[in-house]
Each structure stands twice: as C-alpha cells, then as structure tokens.
Coordinates of C-alpha atoms in Angstrom, one line a residue:
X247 CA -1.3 -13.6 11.8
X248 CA -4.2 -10.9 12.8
X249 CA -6.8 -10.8 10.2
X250 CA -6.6 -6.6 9.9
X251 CA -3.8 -4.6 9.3
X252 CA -3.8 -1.2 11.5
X253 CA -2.5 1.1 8.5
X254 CA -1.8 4.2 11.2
X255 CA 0.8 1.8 12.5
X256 CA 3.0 2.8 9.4
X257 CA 1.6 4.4 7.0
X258 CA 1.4 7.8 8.1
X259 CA 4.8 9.3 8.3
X260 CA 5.7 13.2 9.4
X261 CA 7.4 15.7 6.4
X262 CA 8.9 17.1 9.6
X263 CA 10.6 13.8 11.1
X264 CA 12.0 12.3 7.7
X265 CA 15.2 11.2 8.7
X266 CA 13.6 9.3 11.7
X267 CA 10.9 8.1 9.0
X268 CA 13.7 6.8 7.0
X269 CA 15.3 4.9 9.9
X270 CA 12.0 2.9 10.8
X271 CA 11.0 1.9 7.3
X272 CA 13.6 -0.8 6.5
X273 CA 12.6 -2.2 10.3
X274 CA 9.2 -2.0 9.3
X275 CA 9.3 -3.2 6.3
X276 CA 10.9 -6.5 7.2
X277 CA 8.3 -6.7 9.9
X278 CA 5.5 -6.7 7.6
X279 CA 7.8 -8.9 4.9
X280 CA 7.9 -11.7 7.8
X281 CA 4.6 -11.7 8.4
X282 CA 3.7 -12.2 4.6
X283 CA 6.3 -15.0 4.8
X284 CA 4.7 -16.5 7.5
X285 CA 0.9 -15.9 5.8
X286 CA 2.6 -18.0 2.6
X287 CA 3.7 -20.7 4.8
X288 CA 0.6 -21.2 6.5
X289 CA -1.3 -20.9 3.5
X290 CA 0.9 -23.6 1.9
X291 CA 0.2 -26.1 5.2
X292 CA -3.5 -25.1 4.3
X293 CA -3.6 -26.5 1.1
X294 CA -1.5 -29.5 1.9
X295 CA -4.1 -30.0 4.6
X296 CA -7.1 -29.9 2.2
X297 CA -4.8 -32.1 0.1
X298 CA -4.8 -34.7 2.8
X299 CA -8.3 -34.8 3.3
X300 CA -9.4 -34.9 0.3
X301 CA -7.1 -38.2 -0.6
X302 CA -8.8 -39.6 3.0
X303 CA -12.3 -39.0 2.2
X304 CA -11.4 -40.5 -1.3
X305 CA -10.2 -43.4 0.2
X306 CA -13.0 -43.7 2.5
X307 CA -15.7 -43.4 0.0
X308 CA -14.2 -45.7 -2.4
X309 CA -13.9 -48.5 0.7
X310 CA -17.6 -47.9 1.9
X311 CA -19.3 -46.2 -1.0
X312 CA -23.1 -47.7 0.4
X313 CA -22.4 -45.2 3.6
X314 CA -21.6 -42.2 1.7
X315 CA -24.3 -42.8 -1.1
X316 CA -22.5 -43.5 -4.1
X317 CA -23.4 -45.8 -6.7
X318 CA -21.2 -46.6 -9.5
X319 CA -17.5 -45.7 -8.5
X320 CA -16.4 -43.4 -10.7
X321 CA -13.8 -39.9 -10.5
X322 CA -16.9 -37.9 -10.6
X323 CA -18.9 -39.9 -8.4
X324 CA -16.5 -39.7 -5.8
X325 CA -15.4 -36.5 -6.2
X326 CA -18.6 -35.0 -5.8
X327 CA -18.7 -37.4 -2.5
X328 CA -15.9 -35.5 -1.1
X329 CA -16.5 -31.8 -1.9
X330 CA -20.0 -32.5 0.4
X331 CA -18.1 -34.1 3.4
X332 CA -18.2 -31.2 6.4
X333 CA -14.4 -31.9 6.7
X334 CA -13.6 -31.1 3.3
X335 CA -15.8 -27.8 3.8
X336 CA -13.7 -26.7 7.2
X337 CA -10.3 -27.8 5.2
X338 CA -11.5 -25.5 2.5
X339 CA -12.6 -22.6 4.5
X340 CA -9.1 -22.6 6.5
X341 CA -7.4 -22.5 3.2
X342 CA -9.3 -19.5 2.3
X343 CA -8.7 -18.0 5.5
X344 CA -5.3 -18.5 4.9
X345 CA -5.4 -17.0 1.7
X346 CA -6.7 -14.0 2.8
X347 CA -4.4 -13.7 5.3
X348 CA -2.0 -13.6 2.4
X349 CA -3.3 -11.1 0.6
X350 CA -4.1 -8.6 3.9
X351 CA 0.0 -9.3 4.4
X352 CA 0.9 -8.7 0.3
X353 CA -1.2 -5.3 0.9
X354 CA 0.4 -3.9 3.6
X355 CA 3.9 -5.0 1.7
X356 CA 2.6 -3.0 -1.2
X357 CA 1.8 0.2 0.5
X358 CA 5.1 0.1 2.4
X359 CA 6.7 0.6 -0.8
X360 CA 4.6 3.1 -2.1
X361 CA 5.3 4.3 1.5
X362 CA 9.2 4.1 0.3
X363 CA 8.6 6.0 -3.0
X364 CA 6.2 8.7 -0.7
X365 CA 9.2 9.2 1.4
X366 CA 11.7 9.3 -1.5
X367 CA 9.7 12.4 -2.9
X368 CA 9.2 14.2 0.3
X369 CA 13.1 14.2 0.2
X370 CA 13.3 15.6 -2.9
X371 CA 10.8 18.0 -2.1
X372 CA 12.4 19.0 1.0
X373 CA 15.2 19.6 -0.4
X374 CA 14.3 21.7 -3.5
X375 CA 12.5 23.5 -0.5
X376 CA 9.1 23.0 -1.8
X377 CA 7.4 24.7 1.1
X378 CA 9.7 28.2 0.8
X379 CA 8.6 31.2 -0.4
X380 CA 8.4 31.3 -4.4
X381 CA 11.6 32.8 -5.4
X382 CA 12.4 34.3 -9.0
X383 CA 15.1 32.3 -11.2
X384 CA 17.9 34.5 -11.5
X385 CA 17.6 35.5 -15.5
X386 CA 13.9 36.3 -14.6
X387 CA 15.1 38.4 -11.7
X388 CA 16.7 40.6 -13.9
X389 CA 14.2 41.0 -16.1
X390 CA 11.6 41.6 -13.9
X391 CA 14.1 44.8 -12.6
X392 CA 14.6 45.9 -16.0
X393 CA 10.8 46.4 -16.4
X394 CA 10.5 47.8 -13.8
X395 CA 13.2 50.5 -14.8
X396 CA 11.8 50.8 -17.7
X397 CA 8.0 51.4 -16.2
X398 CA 10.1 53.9 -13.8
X399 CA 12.2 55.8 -16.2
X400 CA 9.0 56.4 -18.8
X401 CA 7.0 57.9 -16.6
X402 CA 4.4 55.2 -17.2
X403 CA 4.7 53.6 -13.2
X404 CA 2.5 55.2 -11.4
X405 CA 3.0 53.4 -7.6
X406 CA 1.1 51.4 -6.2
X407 CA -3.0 51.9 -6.4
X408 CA -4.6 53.6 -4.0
X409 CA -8.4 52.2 -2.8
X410 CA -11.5 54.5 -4.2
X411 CA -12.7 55.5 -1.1
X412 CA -9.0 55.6 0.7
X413 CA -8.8 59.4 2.0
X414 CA -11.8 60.3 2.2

C-alpha cells in the first residue's frame, strides 16, 4: 500500500468527457475500495502482531523479572516493563503505520464519492445547459415584448443611446 495517494490520478475529471468519466469511476472506485480493504487487513495483522508481543515480553518479564528490572511482580510493574522493550516500540510503530495507511485509503474512498456526487451535478448541469446563453422563460418573454410595445407605441423609446462624443 503506497503511503501517498496521487489525487490527479482521479480526482480531476473533464465537464467535456462525462460519459467516459462516468465509465471509469465504478473501476476506480473499486480500485481504491480494495486497497482500503487491504489497508484494514494489514492494520488488523498489525495489531494482532503487537498483541503477540506484548503477551511474549509479558511472559518474559514475569520468568526473569531480575534482567528486565522489575521488583515486585505486579500488572503495572510489568506492563510498564513491556511498553519500554524496543520490540514493543517497532510493533507499535508498524501498527501506526498501518493505521495511517488506513486512513490515507478511507480518504481517497471519501473523495471518490464526493467525486460521484461532483459528477452527478455536472450531469444535471449539463443537461439544464448550464453553460448556454441565458434565455428568457417563456411568460417573461412575452412580457418583456409587451413593454417593449408599449415603450414603442407611447412614443417614450427612444433607440438605443448614442455616445456624447459619437459624431462629432
């Protein structure tokens, strides 16, 4: 599992290519949903790991508790022991790792369905045709004309403005 996610690997998507956009996403989507899967599992194996070591160095330190420095055998004596052992430290750091891993895998999940819900709007954009030239609803289409016959037939429209200086 890579420790970064490249986000212009599918992220980005083009208004102009959306039925291609829409073919890739379930593909990509599952792509990204196994690698989460796979974060999980490792993660899981970490923490069974640090699980293992931690019984071990428990059982150690209870066997030989002169070598490790513990006096009176007791929970917190000996956990204390263990949490100070190196290999408890690298067990712990791989589960974090792992962890992380997890939650760089959740991420890109996440924004492949906000990816999903982006796409579902640039649809419904498209095909309201968002980017067209503003066009008058058709009740306001006729009243704009009958103002304008109104302005016309009163005398009151005058044509269009001409500049100050234009003429001159």
């Amino acid at each position: 599992m890579p420790k970064q996610v490249d986000e212009s690997e599918f992220l980005h998507y083009s208004e102009l290519e959306l039925d291609r956009e829409w073919q890739e996403q379930p593909h990509t989507f599952h792509k990204y949903a196994v690698i989460l899967a796979n974060a999980r599992l490792d993660h899981d194996h970490a923490k069974q790991a640090l699980d293992l070591v931690s019984a071990e160095l428990s059982r150690a330190i209870r066997a030989n508790t002169e070598r490790f420095g513990v006096g009176k055998v007791t929970e917190d004596s000996v956990q204390i022991a263990v949490v100070v052992q190196a290999e408890y430290q690298r067990a712990v750091r791989f589960l974090n790792e792992a962890k992380y891993d997890v939650d760089i895998a959740k991420a890109a999940v996440d924004a492949l369905q906000q990816k999903k819900s982006a796409l579902e709007n640039a649809v419904v954009l498209w095909s309201r045709d968002y980017s067209a030239v503003p066009r008058l609803r058709p009740e306001d289409n006729q009243r704009a004309r009958e103002k304008q016959e109104e302005f016309v037939s009163t005398g009151r429209y005058e044509g269009p403005k001409r500049k100050l200086n234009e003429g001159r």
